[in-house]
Amino acid sequence: MPRLEDDCASPKPLRRQPTQRRSARRVERMLDACAELLDEIGYESLSTTRIADRAGVAIGSVYQFFPDKRAITQELTRRNVELFVTRVGRRFMEEDYRGWWEAIDAIIDEYVDMHRSVPGFKSLQFGDVVDLNLLDSDSDNNTVIAGRLRGLLLNEFGLADSHELDIAALVAVEACDAVLKLAFRYDQNGSEEIIDAARQLVRGFLSRQLRSYTPQPD
């Protein structure tokens, strides 16, 4: 299986990198428009023409930066990942946790809040609707996410790096992702009962997996 790296979601280049502030803002408007349309009409009905109209740009401007709608959703997915990891990292910096289990709760809280409040997130999440390898050509999306979150946990709690930790992080992300998706299928705002079950599932699994290499208090 692929090794979980902390930063394996390195952005792939756009067709053309925006070099001026105006161009960068235009690209952001395209991504915002894509996110809104995904929530309204879904990926199948999405088109570059609709994205251009919603963003208020010429269709030629879209093609300057993106070859097709898949490339735009790919970039939107990367933006979502970076926002997710940034939000989790900020909480890790600002809050004190008694242990990794409270950090896991914070990670799940951020996922749920983004699902409820960030346009396009609930439609694409980490891109699996479009392509399981949107973030990295060699690793599926949840492997990339597990690697990023594993890095945060390693830095915060000093767990011993190991293949076993890789497996534990990947299984926890896959299991939690599946249960949280169920929560939002069951209730469009996310069933609190099922979200709580996701927390308990991940806590129980990781408490067994991490026991042997979690540093003991002095």
mmCIF file of C-alpha atoms in Angstrom:
data_model
loop_
_atom_site.group_PDB
_atom_site.id
_atom_site.type_symbol
_atom_site.label_atom_id
_atom_site.label_comp_id
_atom_site.label_asym_id
_atom_site.label_seq_id
_atom_site.Cartn_x
_atom_site.Cartn_y
_atom_site.Cartn_z
ATOM 1 C CA MET A 1 0.000 0.000 0.000
ATOM 2 C CA PRO A 2 1.190 3.599 -0.503
ATOM 3 C CA ARG A 3 3.133 5.246 2.278
ATOM 4 C CA LEU A 4 1.191 8.003 4.010
ATOM 5 C CA GLU A 5 3.138 11.207 3.531
ATOM 6 C CA ASP A 6 2.332 14.394 5.412
ATOM 7 C CA ASP A 7 2.250 16.562 2.286
ATOM 8 C CA CYS A 8 1.531 14.231 -0.594
ATOM 9 C CA ALA A 9 -1.299 16.432 -1.905
ATOM 10 C CA SER A 10 1.044 18.809 -3.716
ATOM 11 C CA PRO A 11 -1.008 20.923 -6.108
ATOM 12 C CA LYS A 12 -0.684 20.089 -9.773
ATOM 13 C CA PRO A 13 -0.201 23.155 -11.973
ATOM 14 C CA LEU A 14 -3.106 24.879 -13.622
ATOM 15 C CA ARG A 15 -2.980 25.186 -17.386
ATOM 16 C CA ARG A 16 -1.624 28.663 -16.640
ATOM 17 C CA GLN A 17 -0.684 30.032 -13.235
ATOM 18 C CA PRO A 18 -2.262 33.398 -12.421
ATOM 19 C CA THR A 19 0.570 35.904 -12.078
ATOM 20 C CA GLN A 20 -1.431 39.013 -11.208
ATOM 21 C CA ARG A 21 -3.865 39.721 -8.401
ATOM 22 C CA ARG A 22 -6.664 40.315 -10.897
ATOM 23 C CA SER A 23 -6.092 36.893 -12.497
ATOM 24 C CA ALA A 24 -5.924 35.191 -9.113
ATOM 25 C CA ARG A 25 -9.226 36.768 -8.087
ATOM 26 C CA ARG A 26 -10.777 35.663 -11.376
ATOM 27 C CA VAL A 27 -9.698 32.066 -10.739
ATOM 28 C CA GLU A 28 -11.158 32.230 -7.235
ATOM 29 C CA ARG A 29 -14.468 33.464 -8.689
ATOM 30 C CA MET A 30 -14.484 30.492 -11.058
ATOM 31 C CA LEU A 31 -13.912 28.105 -8.162
ATOM 32 C CA ASP A 32 -16.635 29.794 -6.095
ATOM 33 C CA ALA A 33 -19.032 29.554 -9.034
ATOM 34 C CA CYS A 34 -18.180 25.886 -9.515
ATOM 35 C CA ALA A 35 -18.875 25.213 -5.817
ATOM 36 C CA GLU A 36 -22.262 26.951 -5.918
ATOM 37 C CA LEU A 37 -23.336 25.145 -9.089
ATOM 38 C CA LEU A 38 -22.284 21.764 -7.751
ATOM 39 C CA ASP A 39 -24.670 22.217 -4.829
ATOM 40 C CA GLU A 40 -27.458 23.469 -7.092
ATOM 41 C CA ILE A 41 -27.304 21.191 -10.142
ATOM 42 C CA GLY A 42 -24.680 18.493 -9.487
ATOM 43 C CA TYR A 43 -21.564 17.478 -11.379
ATOM 44 C CA GLU A 44 -23.305 15.880 -14.368
ATOM 45 C CA SER A 45 -25.107 19.121 -15.263
ATOM 46 C CA LEU A 46 -22.072 21.284 -14.579
ATOM 47 C CA SER A 47 -20.379 22.892 -17.588
ATOM 48 C CA THR A 48 -17.614 25.392 -18.213
ATOM 49 C CA THR A 49 -20.177 27.715 -19.821
ATOM 50 C CA ARG A 50 -22.330 27.720 -16.693
ATOM 51 C CA ILE A 51 -19.273 28.305 -14.523
ATOM 52 C CA ALA A 52 -18.214 31.254 -16.706
ATOM 53 C CA ASP A 53 -21.722 32.769 -16.579
ATOM 54 C CA ARG A 54 -21.960 32.425 -12.797
ATOM 55 C CA ALA A 55 -18.456 33.801 -12.266
ATOM 56 C CA GLY A 56 -19.104 36.732 -14.603
ATOM 57 C CA VAL A 57 -16.135 35.968 -16.844
ATOM 58 C CA ALA A 58 -15.746 35.186 -20.524
ATOM 59 C CA ILE A 59 -15.576 31.493 -21.444
ATOM 60 C CA GLY A 60 -12.124 32.181 -22.882
ATOM 61 C CA SER A 61 -10.955 33.217 -19.416
ATOM 62 C CA VAL A 62 -11.991 29.829 -18.067
ATOM 63 C CA TYR A 63 -10.002 28.010 -20.751
ATOM 64 C CA GLN A 64 -6.943 30.153 -20.033
ATOM 65 C CA PHE A 65 -6.665 28.359 -16.707
ATOM 66 C CA PHE A 66 -8.686 25.136 -16.940
ATOM 67 C CA PRO A 67 -9.086 22.686 -19.852
ATOM 68 C CA ASP A 68 -12.464 21.357 -18.679
ATOM 69 C CA LYS A 69 -14.914 21.101 -15.789
ATOM 70 C CA ARG A 70 -13.038 18.173 -14.272
ATOM 71 C CA ALA A 71 -9.927 20.327 -13.867
ATOM 72 C CA ILE A 72 -11.977 23.022 -12.126
ATOM 73 C CA THR A 73 -13.523 20.537 -9.704
ATOM 74 C CA GLN A 74 -10.054 19.081 -9.122
ATOM 75 C CA GLU A 75 -8.740 22.491 -8.126
ATOM 76 C CA LEU A 76 -11.827 23.096 -5.981
ATOM 77 C CA THR A 77 -11.197 19.800 -4.212
ATOM 78 C CA ARG A 78 -7.621 20.812 -3.473
ATOM 79 C CA ARG A 79 -8.860 24.116 -2.108
ATOM 80 C CA ASN A 80 -11.293 22.258 0.141
ATOM 81 C CA VAL A 81 -8.501 20.002 1.405
ATOM 82 C CA GLU A 82 -6.229 22.926 2.164
ATOM 83 C CA LEU A 83 -9.045 24.771 3.944
ATOM 84 C CA PHE A 84 -9.906 21.658 5.959
ATOM 85 C CA VAL A 85 -6.301 21.036 7.025
ATOM 86 C CA THR A 86 -5.786 24.738 7.784
ATOM 87 C CA ARG A 87 -8.893 24.870 9.955
ATOM 88 C CA VAL A 88 -7.877 21.735 11.836
ATOM 89 C CA GLY A 89 -4.330 23.047 12.259
ATOM 90 C CA ARG A 90 -5.632 26.371 13.599
ATOM 91 C CA ARG A 91 -7.720 24.564 16.203
ATOM 92 C CA PHE A 92 -4.709 22.490 17.205
ATOM 93 C CA MET A 93 -2.765 25.723 17.728
ATOM 94 C CA GLU A 94 -5.509 27.533 19.653
ATOM 95 C CA GLU A 95 -6.970 24.751 21.804
ATOM 96 C CA ASP A 96 -5.518 22.452 24.439
ATOM 97 C CA TYR A 97 -6.503 18.786 24.266
ATOM 98 C CA ARG A 98 -6.226 16.232 27.028
ATOM 99 C CA GLY A 99 -5.344 13.593 24.451
ATOM 100 C CA TRP A 100 -5.576 12.514 20.823
ATOM 101 C CA TRP A 101 -9.228 11.537 21.263
ATOM 102 C CA GLU A 102 -10.234 15.191 21.776
ATOM 103 C CA ALA A 103 -8.162 16.109 18.709
ATOM 104 C CA ILE A 104 -10.094 13.514 16.700
ATOM 105 C CA ASP A 105 -13.355 15.090 17.879
ATOM 106 C CA ALA A 106 -12.081 18.490 16.672
ATOM 107 C CA ILE A 107 -11.208 17.032 13.257
ATOM 108 C CA ILE A 108 -14.689 15.519 12.929
ATOM 109 C CA ASP A 109 -16.279 18.801 14.073
ATOM 110 C CA GLU A 110 -14.459 20.687 11.304
ATOM 111 C CA TYR A 111 -15.506 18.132 8.671
ATOM 112 C CA VAL A 112 -19.153 18.377 9.756
ATOM 113 C CA ASP A 113 -19.109 22.179 9.891
ATOM 114 C CA MET A 114 -17.569 22.422 6.404
ATOM 115 C CA HIS A 115 -20.141 19.962 5.098
ATOM 116 C CA ARG A 116 -22.865 22.255 6.419
ATOM 117 C CA SER A 117 -21.404 25.645 5.554
ATOM 118 C CA VAL A 118 -18.823 25.523 2.719
ATOM 119 C CA PRO A 119 -20.347 25.642 -0.792
ATOM 120 C CA GLY A 120 -19.433 22.628 -2.899
ATOM 121 C CA PHE A 121 -18.012 20.627 -0.008
ATOM 122 C CA LYS A 122 -21.016 18.388 0.428
ATOM 123 C CA SER A 123 -21.157 17.711 -3.307
ATOM 124 C CA LEU A 124 -17.508 16.848 -3.839
ATOM 125 C CA GLN A 125 -16.122 16.409 -0.341
ATOM 126 C CA PHE A 126 -12.618 15.264 -1.273
ATOM 127 C CA GLY A 127 -13.416 14.600 -4.900
ATOM 128 C CA ASP A 128 -14.522 10.985 -4.776
ATOM 129 C CA VAL A 129 -17.661 11.759 -6.803
ATOM 130 C CA VAL A 130 -15.454 12.618 -9.775
ATOM 131 C CA ASP A 131 -12.225 10.678 -9.320
ATOM 132 C CA LEU A 132 -10.711 8.690 -6.451
ATOM 133 C CA ASN A 133 -7.278 10.014 -7.437
ATOM 134 C CA LEU A 134 -8.029 13.709 -7.825
ATOM 135 C CA LEU A 135 -5.484 14.781 -5.223
ATOM 136 C CA ASP A 136 -2.581 12.506 -6.073
ATOM 137 C CA SER A 137 -2.067 10.268 -9.103
ATOM 138 C CA ASP A 138 -0.596 7.422 -7.031
ATOM 139 C CA SER A 139 -2.818 7.509 -3.934
ATOM 140 C CA ASP A 140 -6.571 7.636 -3.492
ATOM 141 C CA ASN A 141 -8.021 10.697 -1.818
ATOM 142 C CA ASN A 142 -8.559 9.240 1.636
ATOM 143 C CA THR A 143 -4.949 8.012 1.691
ATOM 144 C CA VAL A 144 -3.863 11.595 1.052
ATOM 145 C CA ILE A 145 -6.185 12.937 3.763
ATOM 146 C CA ALA A 146 -5.026 10.267 6.218
ATOM 147 C CA GLY A 147 -1.435 11.301 5.560
ATOM 148 C CA ARG A 148 -2.142 14.961 6.225
ATOM 149 C CA LEU A 149 -4.098 14.280 9.413
ATOM 150 C CA ARG A 150 -1.527 11.739 10.582
ATOM 151 C CA GLY A 151 1.084 14.472 10.273
ATOM 152 C CA LEU A 152 -0.957 16.792 12.476
ATOM 153 C CA LEU A 153 -1.366 14.095 15.120
ATOM 154 C CA LEU A 154 2.326 13.189 15.013
ATOM 155 C CA ASN A 155 3.370 16.799 15.500
ATOM 156 C CA GLU A 156 0.849 17.468 18.255
ATOM 157 C CA PHE A 157 1.092 14.304 20.314
ATOM 158 C CA GLY A 158 4.474 12.822 19.440
ATOM 159 C CA LEU A 159 3.195 9.377 18.491
ATOM 160 C CA ALA A 160 5.886 7.024 17.252
ATOM 161 C CA ASP A 161 5.964 6.960 13.459
ATOM 162 C CA SER A 162 5.374 3.472 12.134
ATOM 163 C CA HIS A 163 3.670 1.391 9.462
ATOM 164 C CA GLU A 164 1.055 0.456 12.081
ATOM 165 C CA LEU A 165 0.225 4.135 12.558
ATOM 166 C CA ASP A 166 -0.170 4.490 8.784
ATOM 167 C CA ILE A 167 -2.686 1.648 8.738
ATOM 168 C CA ALA A 168 -4.546 2.961 11.787
ATOM 169 C CA ALA A 169 -4.860 6.460 10.307
ATOM 170 C CA LEU A 170 -6.046 5.177 6.925
ATOM 171 C CA VAL A 171 -8.649 2.805 8.368
ATOM 172 C CA ALA A 172 -9.906 5.488 10.756
ATOM 173 C CA VAL A 173 -10.332 8.000 7.915
ATOM 174 C CA GLU A 174 -12.073 5.471 5.645
ATOM 175 C CA ALA A 175 -14.445 4.327 8.393
ATOM 176 C CA CYS A 176 -15.233 7.824 9.634
ATOM 177 C CA ASP A 177 -15.748 9.116 6.075
ATOM 178 C CA ALA A 178 -18.245 6.346 5.332
ATOM 179 C CA VAL A 179 -20.250 6.889 8.533
ATOM 180 C CA LEU A 180 -20.308 10.684 8.144
ATOM 181 C CA LYS A 181 -21.562 10.321 4.577
ATOM 182 C CA LEU A 182 -24.335 8.125 5.985
ATOM 183 C CA ALA A 183 -25.165 10.877 8.512
ATOM 184 C CA PHE A 184 -25.759 13.355 5.687
ATOM 185 C CA ARG A 185 -27.686 10.884 3.565
ATOM 186 C CA TYR A 186 -29.937 10.187 6.530
ATOM 187 C CA ASP A 187 -30.432 13.890 7.294
ATOM 188 C CA GLN A 188 -29.391 16.725 4.942
ATOM 189 C CA ASN A 189 -28.073 18.664 7.943
ATOM 190 C CA GLY A 190 -26.260 15.643 9.324
ATOM 191 C CA SER A 191 -27.812 13.282 11.855
ATOM 192 C CA GLU A 192 -26.274 14.137 15.240
ATOM 193 C CA GLU A 193 -26.899 10.587 16.386
ATOM 194 C CA ILE A 194 -24.906 9.115 13.494
ATOM 195 C CA ILE A 195 -22.188 11.784 13.776
ATOM 196 C CA ASP A 196 -21.770 10.829 17.435
ATOM 197 C CA ALA A 197 -21.592 7.169 16.390
ATOM 198 C CA ALA A 198 -18.743 8.098 14.002
ATOM 199 C CA ARG A 199 -16.863 9.693 16.891
ATOM 200 C CA GLN A 200 -17.332 6.631 19.070
ATOM 201 C CA LEU A 201 -16.307 4.282 16.265
ATOM 202 C CA VAL A 202 -13.040 6.138 15.573
ATOM 203 C CA ARG A 203 -12.232 6.590 19.255
ATOM 204 C CA GLY A 204 -12.777 2.911 19.972
ATOM 205 C CA PHE A 205 -10.722 1.735 17.009
ATOM 206 C CA LEU A 206 -7.792 4.093 17.563
ATOM 207 C CA SER A 207 -7.698 3.506 21.323
ATOM 208 C CA ARG A 208 -6.979 -0.145 20.598
ATOM 209 C CA GLN A 209 -4.533 0.532 17.757
ATOM 210 C CA LEU A 210 -2.543 3.318 19.423
ATOM 211 C CA ARG A 211 -2.296 1.881 22.919
ATOM 212 C CA SER A 212 1.031 0.133 22.311
ATOM 213 C CA TYR A 213 2.864 3.218 21.016
ATOM 214 C CA THR A 214 1.176 6.155 22.691
ATOM 215 C CA PRO A 215 3.659 7.886 25.038
ATOM 216 C CA GLN A 216 2.790 7.231 28.677
ATOM 217 C CA PRO A 217 2.549 10.187 31.090
ATOM 218 C CA ASP A 218 5.492 10.747 33.451
#
